[in-house]
């Protein structure tokens, strides 16, 4: 035994290999960037907003006193908060439902072989890679109260009557629908790419076996493709929920929460209260209401990761 | 039960001629083996028969009916894939019943069928498991059960044993042959393993580069190879080929023996210088060179161990082959020249 160890030592490795094989040194080294990132960019702001939410801090003053749950009482008592909460849920659920439908259709279409496939794939990815402010300008024009492309096209095709002239961003229900449409347009590419990756990971043999076993298109899709795609679909949905639930860009750019706060979501309401209204404590309290949902999403993620580890 | 026929069928992938004008007929209830090296188009031919590929030219005829334009599900064939292609999210029972549910069979009838198929392959214990909880051999049985349960007119088996270890492969081969006999369903079986082909096939079709080179019983393929490809592809070790003028002559290693054991009136003698001897348990392989020839002629002799003659590397011996065991092939085309002999 001793001779064997001695022999092993004589076979000297370079310092590089020694470092690469030293797990005790290696794992803290590898984890350090992630931990640093979480502490600085996630942990610190989160603690700060927890801290703010129980204080009376404002943008303009230097004093800061502990006020307990007063901010939360104030937030819950406000009408706009409840509108924002309801809108956030509608915004998230409705947009993610349609994202799922469209992304599935697109992913299936794109997984088939046809000429010019890469071009179509590129075009579909464009909304995801293009800056949202750029896209928003286009959408502002589409929804414009005077120049609305939809209205002019609708009238030219006589779908809209001569006196129908919807103000897309000015009427509460239409404004909400408009915002949801833009969010769908934003998230669909990401979901499509995720589902496409899932589709290509299903071996062709399995589709072929189902075809030989007598299954037609619908049976293959519903009983083979969808169930096999389920775990990755869940990933796409969770991403979509996180991105939509916490998102303020679309609402901010299109309606600024208007008309009369009817399209506020939690993220914009926190921003308007805390930054523009100067009430940092109130804004922090509003934004903390996003937290439970995101925790739930994170837990589902972890469960999912665990399950795929075990199998 | 049915016949399966490929009529001058071709499948080209751009430049690659995966299947290049094949005519083939599997008779009713026959076990037909497609044998050929990797990449010769075996899988493609199977997929053409199953309807998973559209032919570039030619027709597939099942039971006298041209099915070329029918989708796979309208052909009533069953296929076992090399990867088994079990549905990973379904239990074994659901996997086996999938083809039955696809044709809308009654629930009770399905249960009986699944039990019947599971019993046939001894997998009743696994019915509630998922495929990933099974070993390779068990998966292979599930795939077979899924294939038979619908009682298709044709079985297509694409190298179903290639993922099993050697021991399991032998017993699985036995069972496969047995169940095919029992069901008497026309079966087309793909393999690149000549021993498997010889053991299983009623007839063997030898394929190379998308073409059928020879089709016949195992005895015919082994005893009368049509050309040098078949001669050297079948048999282990393969047939010895020796260059001689405008032709090759060939003889099987087991027909090449020391004069004292192999001599008869029609023997042809060869001076044989031994370079190496290998003991393989039941046999001895003797490697060496035929002397007195312009080109170096490396040949192998396979001697069963009951031949006691002492053979030592480095020595010269007098070996013989019986005249009727000698085959002659054209040097350019590789084709067998009939009426050979020296
Ligand atoms: N879908 C495909 N696209 C392009 N080439 C293919 C395709 N399928 C098979 N081939 C080619 O056709 C030839 C025969 O393949 P295959 O039928 O799988 O051979 P085998 O099963 O005998 O090993 C190979 O050269 C292979 O590369
Ligand atoms: Mg193959």
XYZ file of C-alpha atoms and ligand atoms in Angstrom:
681
model
C 0.000 0.000 0.000
C 2.725 2.432 1.010
C 4.806 1.562 -2.004
C 1.831 2.132 -4.250
C 1.283 5.601 -2.808
C 4.969 6.377 -3.112
C 4.899 5.311 -6.733
C 1.850 7.455 -7.389
C 3.633 10.479 -5.966
C 6.666 9.983 -8.154
C 4.457 10.411 -11.227
C 4.497 14.210 -10.910
C 1.765 16.281 -12.458
C 2.261 19.866 -13.583
C 0.782 22.601 -11.360
C -1.984 23.126 -13.863
C -3.228 19.542 -13.672
C -2.812 19.609 -9.913
C -5.045 22.656 -9.670
C -7.590 21.179 -12.056
C -7.760 18.005 -9.959
C -7.935 19.700 -6.591
C -11.653 19.720 -5.878
C -11.336 21.405 -2.506
C -9.771 24.422 -4.105
C -11.759 24.223 -7.279
C -15.342 24.391 -6.124
C -15.105 27.658 -4.184
C -13.202 29.105 -7.118
C -15.872 28.079 -9.611
C -18.768 29.178 -7.426
C -17.284 32.534 -6.442
C -18.484 34.521 -9.492
C -22.038 33.248 -9.111
C -22.104 33.984 -5.395
C -20.627 37.430 -5.924
C -23.205 38.140 -8.591
C -26.085 37.052 -6.405
C -24.877 38.983 -3.378
C -24.136 42.231 -5.190
C -26.879 42.395 -7.788
C -29.696 40.396 -6.231
C -29.198 40.126 -2.500
C -28.199 43.697 -1.818
C -31.076 45.389 -3.708
C -33.524 42.932 -2.205
C -32.368 43.648 1.343
C -32.388 47.356 0.564
C -36.002 47.256 -0.573
C -36.973 45.190 2.490
C -35.279 47.861 4.565
C -36.942 50.727 2.684
C -40.373 49.168 2.885
C -40.445 49.442 6.658
C -39.056 52.998 6.718
C -40.300 56.467 5.763
C -37.504 57.184 3.281
C -38.253 59.543 0.369
C -36.155 60.690 -2.562
C -35.740 64.217 -1.276
C -35.000 63.716 2.419
C -32.038 62.418 4.357
C -33.896 61.228 7.379
C -35.061 57.651 7.650
C -37.144 56.249 10.489
C -38.570 52.839 11.212
C -42.324 52.881 10.643
C -43.199 49.189 10.850
C -45.846 47.934 8.411
C -47.346 51.363 7.818
C -46.250 51.438 4.165
C -47.946 48.128 3.509
C -51.159 49.355 5.113
C -51.005 52.415 2.907
C -50.376 50.387 -0.251
C -53.175 47.928 0.423
C -55.594 50.744 1.141
C -54.969 52.345 -2.257
C -57.306 51.593 -5.125
C -54.611 51.702 -7.768
C -52.659 48.967 -6.062
C -55.538 46.535 -6.484
C -55.954 47.521 -10.114
C -52.239 47.009 -10.662
C -52.307 43.609 -8.967
C -55.285 42.470 -11.027
C -53.702 43.821 -14.225
C -50.404 42.087 -13.473
C -52.179 38.758 -13.148
C -54.260 39.276 -16.292
C -51.239 40.563 -18.187
C -49.191 37.504 -17.192
C -51.784 34.764 -17.517
C -53.393 35.902 -20.774
C -50.110 36.702 -22.508
C -48.495 33.428 -21.437
C -51.490 31.444 -22.615
C -51.212 32.877 -26.103
C -47.428 32.642 -26.051
C -47.772 28.937 -25.422
C -50.230 28.465 -28.257
C -48.261 30.475 -30.810
C -44.855 29.161 -29.740
C -46.057 25.568 -30.094
C -47.420 26.164 -33.560
C -44.299 28.030 -34.655
C -41.892 25.503 -33.155
C -43.649 22.637 -34.905
C -43.720 24.462 -38.197
C -40.047 25.344 -37.883
C -38.974 21.838 -36.932
C -40.185 20.624 -40.320
C -37.753 20.755 -43.213
C -38.303 23.415 -45.857
C -36.273 25.802 -47.965
C -35.399 29.170 -46.454
C -35.926 27.798 -42.972
C -33.032 29.747 -41.490
C -34.484 33.021 -42.811
C -37.856 32.364 -41.199
C -36.129 31.387 -37.967
C -34.147 34.618 -38.034
C -37.258 36.706 -38.632
C -39.057 35.034 -35.759
C -36.142 35.628 -33.426
C -35.966 39.305 -34.375
C -38.453 40.653 -31.783
C -36.372 38.991 -29.082
C -33.015 40.372 -30.147
C -34.169 43.822 -31.275
C -34.255 46.505 -28.543
C -37.745 46.821 -27.139
C -37.748 50.598 -27.418
C -37.285 50.201 -31.172
C -40.178 47.784 -31.423
C -42.286 49.976 -29.163
C -41.982 52.867 -31.592
C -43.446 50.663 -34.262
C -46.225 49.572 -31.965
C -46.950 53.159 -30.920
C -47.518 53.943 -34.568
C -49.680 50.865 -35.056
C -51.800 51.921 -32.057
C -51.667 55.671 -32.726
C -54.929 57.512 -32.106
C -54.788 59.276 -35.504
C -52.512 57.216 -37.748
C -53.320 53.741 -36.383
C -52.380 51.207 -39.043
C -55.051 48.866 -37.771
C -57.812 51.414 -38.110
C -56.823 52.603 -41.574
C -56.425 49.027 -42.829
C -59.695 47.993 -41.194
C -61.576 50.806 -42.850
C -59.967 50.223 -46.228
C -61.026 46.564 -46.049
C -64.456 47.641 -44.678
C -64.014 45.474 -41.574
C -64.477 48.613 -39.501
C -67.515 50.757 -40.166
C -67.045 54.414 -41.218
C -67.737 55.578 -37.662
C -65.690 52.915 -35.876
C -62.418 54.419 -34.769
C -61.068 52.567 -31.720
C -58.511 54.517 -29.701
C -56.276 51.577 -28.913
C -54.248 53.030 -26.096
C -56.955 55.381 -24.835
C -59.791 53.042 -23.871
C -59.028 50.947 -20.774
C -59.960 47.491 -22.143
C -58.421 48.131 -25.547
C -55.280 49.512 -23.895
C -54.909 46.375 -21.795
C -55.420 44.187 -24.865
C -52.888 46.233 -26.826
C -50.286 45.837 -24.108
C -50.869 42.106 -23.922
C -50.448 41.774 -27.685
C -47.074 43.520 -27.560
C -45.929 41.346 -24.671
C -46.947 38.213 -26.605
C -44.975 39.499 -29.580
C -41.959 39.977 -27.303
C -41.980 36.628 -25.529
C -43.042 34.286 -28.360
C -39.558 34.118 -29.952
C -37.878 32.965 -26.751
C -40.572 30.387 -26.064
C -40.378 29.194 -29.671
C -36.642 28.686 -29.471
C -36.946 26.792 -26.190
C -39.692 24.546 -27.567
C -37.766 24.052 -30.789
C -34.798 22.808 -28.786
C -37.156 20.459 -26.976
C -38.630 19.184 -30.240
C -35.254 18.445 -31.798
C -34.269 16.495 -28.697
C -37.051 13.953 -29.330
C -35.482 11.155 -31.409
C -36.961 10.822 -34.907
C -37.316 7.081 -34.270
C -40.051 7.778 -31.732
C -42.126 9.772 -34.204
C -41.509 7.079 -36.808
C -42.506 4.311 -34.408
C -45.759 6.120 -33.654
C -46.433 6.569 -37.372
C -45.874 2.867 -38.054
C -47.954 2.007 -34.985
C -50.898 3.588 -36.736
C -51.073 7.014 -35.103
C -52.179 9.947 -37.225
C -51.023 13.532 -36.830
C -53.244 14.439 -33.861
C -52.576 11.281 -31.915
C -48.841 11.688 -32.473
C -48.965 15.312 -31.394
C -51.198 14.902 -28.366
C -49.971 11.568 -27.056
C -46.302 11.588 -28.005
C -44.958 15.053 -28.802
C -46.743 17.136 -26.164
C -46.075 14.832 -23.214
C -42.421 14.505 -24.169
C -42.233 18.263 -24.575
C -43.895 18.942 -21.226
C -40.822 19.497 -19.024
C -39.273 21.955 -21.450
C -42.633 23.637 -22.015
C -42.762 24.251 -18.302
C -39.348 25.890 -18.494
C -40.569 28.166 -21.279
C -43.677 29.086 -19.290
C -41.709 29.816 -16.141
C -39.333 32.073 -18.067
C -42.312 33.804 -19.631
C -43.978 34.304 -16.234
C -40.846 35.799 -14.705
C -40.263 38.108 -17.643
C -43.894 39.219 -17.806
C -44.682 39.455 -14.120
C -41.745 41.733 -13.391
C -41.876 43.626 -16.668
C -42.602 47.339 -16.786
C -41.117 48.297 -20.151
C -44.093 47.572 -22.384
C -46.599 49.341 -20.147
C -44.209 52.206 -19.513
C -43.526 52.803 -23.195
C -47.065 52.362 -24.479
C -49.450 53.813 -21.889
C -47.489 54.847 -18.790
C -50.208 53.057 -16.886
C -52.960 55.221 -18.374
C -55.671 56.016 -19.017
C -56.258 56.940 -15.349
C -53.995 54.153 -14.015
C -56.267 51.574 -15.672
C -53.300 49.683 -17.172
C -50.885 49.956 -14.256
C -49.073 46.769 -13.321
C -47.151 46.213 -10.094
C -43.779 46.977 -11.654
C -44.867 50.282 -13.189
C -46.848 51.254 -10.094
C -43.792 50.619 -7.901
C -41.721 52.707 -10.276
C -44.189 55.584 -10.465
C -44.676 55.588 -6.690
C -41.062 55.139 -5.683
C -39.015 56.945 -8.297
C -41.293 59.467 -9.983
C -43.474 60.053 -6.934
C -40.428 60.164 -4.703
C -42.000 57.797 -2.167
C -39.166 55.232 -2.052
C -40.658 53.420 0.919
C -44.052 53.013 -0.760
C -42.472 51.864 -4.034
C -40.407 49.288 -2.182
C -43.516 48.015 -0.434
C -45.350 47.627 -3.775
C -42.478 45.832 -5.413
C -42.297 43.342 -2.547
C -45.703 42.040 -3.605
C -43.968 40.557 -6.672
C -41.917 38.423 -4.365
C -44.277 35.539 -3.405
C -45.062 34.733 -7.030
C -41.405 34.738 -7.996
C -40.554 32.496 -5.051
C -43.234 30.066 -6.186
C -41.777 30.082 -9.703
C -38.294 29.499 -8.313
C -39.502 26.524 -6.291
C -41.133 24.942 -9.326
C -37.874 25.476 -11.227
C -35.865 23.736 -8.526
C -38.292 20.828 -8.349
C -38.061 20.487 -12.109
C -34.269 20.531 -12.082
C -34.250 17.920 -9.335
C -36.584 15.656 -11.229
C -34.498 15.734 -14.392
C -31.426 15.004 -12.249
C -32.995 11.913 -10.747
C -34.255 10.391 -13.973
C -49.611 -13.140 -43.528
C -48.585 -11.558 -46.741
C -45.935 -11.196 -49.366
C -43.786 -8.101 -49.528
C -42.276 -6.993 -52.765
C -39.916 -4.195 -53.729
C -40.165 -3.403 -57.431
C -37.066 -1.762 -58.760
C -37.054 0.582 -55.810
C -34.575 3.441 -55.437
C -33.987 6.081 -52.811
C -31.446 8.798 -53.393
C -30.442 11.411 -50.822
C -28.985 14.078 -53.085
C -25.866 12.350 -54.430
C -26.058 9.306 -52.156
C -27.805 6.321 -53.705
C -28.868 4.699 -50.447
C -31.081 2.194 -52.274
C -30.282 1.708 -55.916
C -32.843 -0.245 -57.901
C -33.666 -3.182 -55.654
C -36.005 -6.011 -56.651
C -36.910 -8.239 -53.764
C -39.721 -10.577 -52.806
C -40.403 -11.845 -49.299
C -42.663 -14.870 -49.525
C -45.616 -15.585 -47.314
C -44.512 -16.439 -43.776
C -40.869 -16.267 -44.749
C -38.035 -15.074 -42.537
C -35.983 -12.975 -44.955
C -32.726 -11.480 -43.745
C -31.161 -8.400 -45.306
C -27.439 -8.680 -44.722
C -24.836 -6.126 -45.608
C -22.123 -3.876 -44.256
C -22.963 -0.680 -42.402
C -24.220 2.058 -44.715
C -25.303 -0.256 -47.544
C -28.932 0.898 -47.377
C -30.585 -1.741 -45.209
C -32.346 0.687 -42.907
C -33.418 2.849 -45.831
C -34.959 -0.172 -47.574
C -36.874 -1.037 -44.395
C -38.104 2.521 -44.056
C -39.271 2.430 -47.668
C -41.253 -0.727 -46.970
C -42.730 0.789 -43.800
C -43.645 3.976 -45.664
C -41.393 6.235 -43.606
C -39.526 7.272 -46.762
C -40.921 8.020 -50.196
C -38.984 6.199 -52.929
C -37.191 8.152 -55.639
C -38.423 5.484 -58.052
C -40.107 2.108 -57.915
C -42.935 0.576 -55.915
C -43.594 -1.316 -52.717
C -46.189 -4.057 -53.003
C -47.678 -5.691 -49.917
C -49.952 -8.674 -50.467
C -50.333 -7.840 -54.127
C -51.435 -4.268 -53.445
C -49.265 -1.317 -54.453
C -48.859 0.694 -51.248
C -46.232 3.179 -52.423
C -48.513 6.167 -51.864
C -50.044 4.972 -48.597
C -48.882 6.429 -45.261
C -47.252 4.040 -42.760
C -50.416 3.583 -40.708
C -52.367 2.297 -43.703
C -49.862 -0.477 -44.425
C -50.394 -2.587 -41.305
C -46.718 -3.354 -40.891
C -44.891 -3.402 -37.562
C -41.358 -2.232 -37.166
C -38.819 -2.768 -34.420
C -36.204 -0.042 -34.506
C -32.547 -0.478 -33.736
C -33.001 1.950 -30.825
C -36.310 0.190 -29.943
C -37.976 3.646 -29.971
C -40.115 2.900 -26.929
C -42.257 5.810 -25.782
C -40.290 6.981 -22.740
C -43.220 8.637 -20.967
C -45.547 5.634 -21.200
C -45.537 2.482 -19.105
C -44.709 -0.826 -20.735
C -48.415 -1.686 -20.837
C -49.243 1.636 -22.523
C -46.357 1.168 -24.928
C -47.646 -2.217 -25.987
C -51.240 -1.059 -26.255
C -50.419 2.079 -28.255
C -50.982 0.472 -31.685
C -54.277 -0.987 -30.455
C -55.530 2.332 -29.104
C -54.558 3.896 -32.418
C -57.014 1.641 -34.221
C -59.671 2.272 -31.589
C -59.933 -1.202 -30.122
C -62.236 -1.850 -27.147
C -60.690 -1.536 -23.707
C -61.305 -5.166 -22.706
C -59.926 -6.484 -25.948
C -56.860 -4.295 -25.516
C -56.209 -5.673 -22.033
C -56.410 -9.253 -23.268
C -54.103 -8.530 -26.175
C -51.518 -6.811 -24.008
C -51.545 -9.749 -21.605
C -51.141 -12.175 -24.473
C -48.189 -10.272 -25.945
C -46.570 -9.742 -22.551
C -46.839 -13.435 -21.741
C -45.341 -14.374 -25.084
C -42.182 -12.420 -24.265
C -42.168 -13.001 -20.501
C -42.536 -9.354 -19.531
C -45.730 -9.509 -17.439
C -43.766 -8.326 -14.387
C -42.726 -5.084 -16.051
C -46.094 -3.877 -17.316
C -46.240 -0.951 -14.892
C -42.654 0.197 -15.381
C -41.344 2.934 -17.615
C -38.855 1.973 -20.346
C -35.948 3.639 -18.555
C -36.419 1.210 -15.651
C -35.696 -1.764 -17.908
C -32.499 -3.432 -19.060
C -31.544 -3.616 -22.720
C -32.891 -7.135 -23.135
C -36.177 -6.261 -21.463
C -36.594 -3.203 -23.668
C -36.029 -5.325 -26.723
C -38.820 -7.653 -25.604
C -41.166 -4.752 -25.037
C -40.412 -3.508 -28.541
C -41.183 -6.958 -29.932
C -44.370 -7.208 -27.898
C -45.477 -3.823 -29.218
C -44.793 -5.084 -32.741
C -46.722 -8.362 -32.479
C -49.695 -7.123 -30.481
C -51.468 -5.721 -33.507
C -50.911 -8.918 -35.508
C -49.517 -7.051 -38.499
C -49.104 -8.613 -41.926
C -45.343 -8.007 -41.891
C -42.660 -7.602 -39.254
C -39.762 -5.334 -40.029
C -36.885 -5.787 -37.599
C -33.924 -3.436 -37.893
C -30.917 -4.910 -36.086
C -33.013 -5.671 -32.998
C -30.220 -7.602 -31.292
C -27.323 -5.263 -31.936
C -27.655 -3.500 -28.572
C -27.538 -6.693 -26.540
C -24.459 -8.364 -25.111
C -23.154 -11.494 -26.811
C -24.718 -14.021 -24.452
C -28.142 -12.418 -24.430
C -27.967 -12.100 -28.192
C -27.743 -15.865 -28.617
C -30.763 -16.640 -26.482
C -32.732 -13.747 -27.984
C -31.942 -15.070 -31.458
C -33.408 -18.419 -30.478
C -36.586 -16.889 -29.110
C -36.978 -14.649 -32.108
C -36.830 -17.581 -34.500
C -39.268 -19.508 -32.313
C -41.896 -16.802 -32.116
C -41.642 -16.112 -35.836
C -42.270 -19.818 -36.507
C -45.240 -19.799 -34.149
C -46.869 -16.729 -35.641
C -45.774 -17.538 -39.207
C -45.789 -13.853 -40.043
C -43.692 -12.651 -42.966
C -40.590 -11.114 -41.449
C -37.854 -8.950 -42.884
C -34.866 -8.786 -40.624
C -31.909 -6.461 -41.049
C -28.463 -7.241 -39.731
C -24.815 -6.681 -40.489
C -23.888 -9.788 -38.489
C -23.456 -12.741 -40.829
C -23.689 -15.332 -38.049
C -27.082 -13.905 -37.069
C -28.180 -13.949 -40.712
C -27.095 -17.547 -41.239
C -28.816 -18.686 -38.055
C -32.115 -16.908 -38.530
C -32.870 -16.571 -42.203
C -34.974 -18.838 -44.369
C -33.305 -16.834 -47.082
C -30.661 -14.143 -47.028
C -30.390 -11.146 -49.328
C -26.849 -9.802 -49.354
C -26.752 -6.045 -49.982
C -23.893 -3.808 -50.920
C -23.961 -0.146 -51.907
C -27.706 -0.046 -52.288
C -27.968 -3.160 -54.456
C -28.929 -6.767 -53.824
C -25.868 -8.825 -54.731
C -27.261 -12.264 -54.060
C -30.365 -13.801 -52.575
C -30.687 -17.384 -51.471
C -30.766 -19.842 -48.597
C -27.889 -19.650 -46.097
C -26.432 -22.794 -47.707
C -26.532 -21.254 -51.182
C -25.010 -17.988 -50.028
C -22.242 -19.762 -48.210
C -21.606 -22.532 -50.687
C -22.083 -20.663 -53.976
C -21.197 -17.027 -53.493
C -22.039 -15.013 -56.615
C -18.997 -12.783 -56.396
C -15.948 -11.899 -54.351
C -17.925 -9.480 -52.158
C -20.298 -12.190 -50.948
C -17.438 -14.679 -50.711
C -15.435 -12.453 -48.415
C -18.364 -10.943 -46.489
C -19.775 -14.300 -45.406
C -17.794 -16.743 -43.338
C -15.457 -16.191 -40.454
C -12.672 -16.004 -41.312
C -13.706 -15.111 -44.873
C -12.950 -17.091 -48.008
C -9.295 -17.083 -49.068
C -8.809 -15.365 -52.424
C -5.666 -15.914 -54.453
C -4.753 -13.987 -57.584
C -4.032 -16.098 -60.640
C -3.781 -14.522 -64.066
C -7.077 -12.932 -65.127
C -8.985 -14.425 -62.229
C -9.053 -15.176 -58.534
C -9.521 -18.567 -57.099
C -10.981 -18.949 -53.654
C -11.507 -21.595 -51.001
C -12.950 -21.588 -47.496
C -10.477 -21.770 -44.582
C -12.067 -24.975 -43.314
C -11.561 -26.616 -46.718
C -7.821 -25.936 -46.574
C -6.231 -28.789 -44.598
C -2.955 -30.695 -44.190
C -2.560 -33.436 -46.770
C -2.569 -36.226 -44.202
C -6.147 -35.405 -43.125
C -7.646 -33.749 -46.182
C -6.320 -35.956 -48.981
C -8.652 -37.522 -51.539
C -8.527 -38.276 -55.286
C -9.565 -34.750 -56.307
C -7.254 -32.854 -53.980
C -5.115 -30.004 -55.199
C -1.908 -29.470 -53.250
C -0.391 -26.179 -52.100
C 2.949 -25.630 -50.411
C 2.047 -23.573 -47.345
C 4.500 -21.649 -45.179
C 2.956 -21.023 -41.755
C 3.535 -17.637 -40.144
C 1.250 -17.763 -37.123
C -1.054 -20.156 -35.288
C -4.047 -19.012 -33.211
C -5.901 -21.258 -30.779
C -9.600 -20.459 -30.528
C -10.807 -23.211 -28.254
C -12.702 -25.398 -30.673
C -10.585 -24.462 -33.692
C -7.098 -23.536 -34.691
C -6.528 -20.737 -37.193
C -3.326 -21.186 -39.165
C -2.079 -18.075 -40.982
C 0.490 -18.323 -43.731
C 1.597 -17.798 -47.319
C 1.204 -20.001 -50.397
C 4.675 -20.536 -51.803
C 5.817 -20.518 -55.412
C 3.526 -17.686 -56.539
C 4.387 -14.364 -58.146
C 2.169 -12.323 -55.816
C 2.263 -12.889 -52.052
C -0.794 -15.024 -51.324
C -1.851 -14.806 -47.683
C -4.334 -17.475 -46.706
C -5.872 -18.906 -43.555
C -6.681 -22.471 -42.606
C -9.312 -23.259 -40.006
C -8.690 -26.623 -38.420
C -11.046 -28.189 -35.888
C -9.199 -29.319 -32.783
C -9.786 -32.996 -33.525
C -7.123 -32.653 -36.192
C -4.072 -33.345 -34.092
C -1.395 -32.661 -36.721
C 1.334 -30.527 -35.243
C 1.667 -27.156 -36.973
C 4.489 -24.797 -36.048
C 5.035 -21.233 -37.175
C 7.957 -20.816 -39.592
C 7.677 -24.325 -41.068
C 6.494 -25.412 -44.519
C 3.655 -27.895 -44.880
C 1.816 -29.609 -47.670
C -1.846 -28.493 -47.628
C -4.684 -29.551 -49.918
C -8.102 -28.334 -51.079
C -10.639 -30.558 -52.788
C -11.221 -29.485 -56.343
C -14.959 -28.970 -55.902
C -14.295 -26.642 -52.995
C -12.432 -24.239 -55.248
C -14.291 -21.228 -56.606
C -13.122 -19.063 -59.438
C -13.936 -15.383 -59.866
C -13.377 -12.948 -62.698
C -10.699 -10.509 -61.681
C -12.344 -7.381 -63.077
C -16.011 -7.910 -62.326
C -15.510 -10.129 -59.293
C -18.249 -12.434 -60.639
C -18.196 -16.147 -60.021
C -17.083 -18.162 -63.065
C -19.149 -21.310 -63.262
C -17.806 -24.761 -63.888
C -14.630 -23.906 -62.091
C -11.932 -26.239 -60.944
C -8.261 -26.257 -61.649
N -32.004 10.938 -44.215
C -30.844 10.765 -44.882
N -30.250 11.808 -45.508
C -29.099 11.651 -46.195
N -28.454 10.477 -46.324
C -28.984 9.396 -45.722
C -30.200 9.482 -44.973
N -30.485 8.246 -44.495
C -29.496 7.440 -44.918
N -28.588 8.115 -45.662
C -27.402 7.545 -46.330
O -27.790 6.412 -47.054
C -26.860 5.372 -46.913
C -27.523 4.121 -46.363
O -27.911 4.344 -45.035
P -28.665 3.248 -44.167
O -29.844 2.766 -44.916
O -28.915 3.808 -42.828
O -27.567 2.101 -44.079
P -27.532 0.803 -43.140
O -28.795 0.722 -42.370
O -27.333 -0.323 -44.086
O -26.332 0.977 -42.259
C -25.750 5.899 -46.026
O -24.699 6.336 -46.848
C -26.381 7.063 -45.316
O -25.430 8.047 -45.037
Mg -29.065 0.697 -40.221
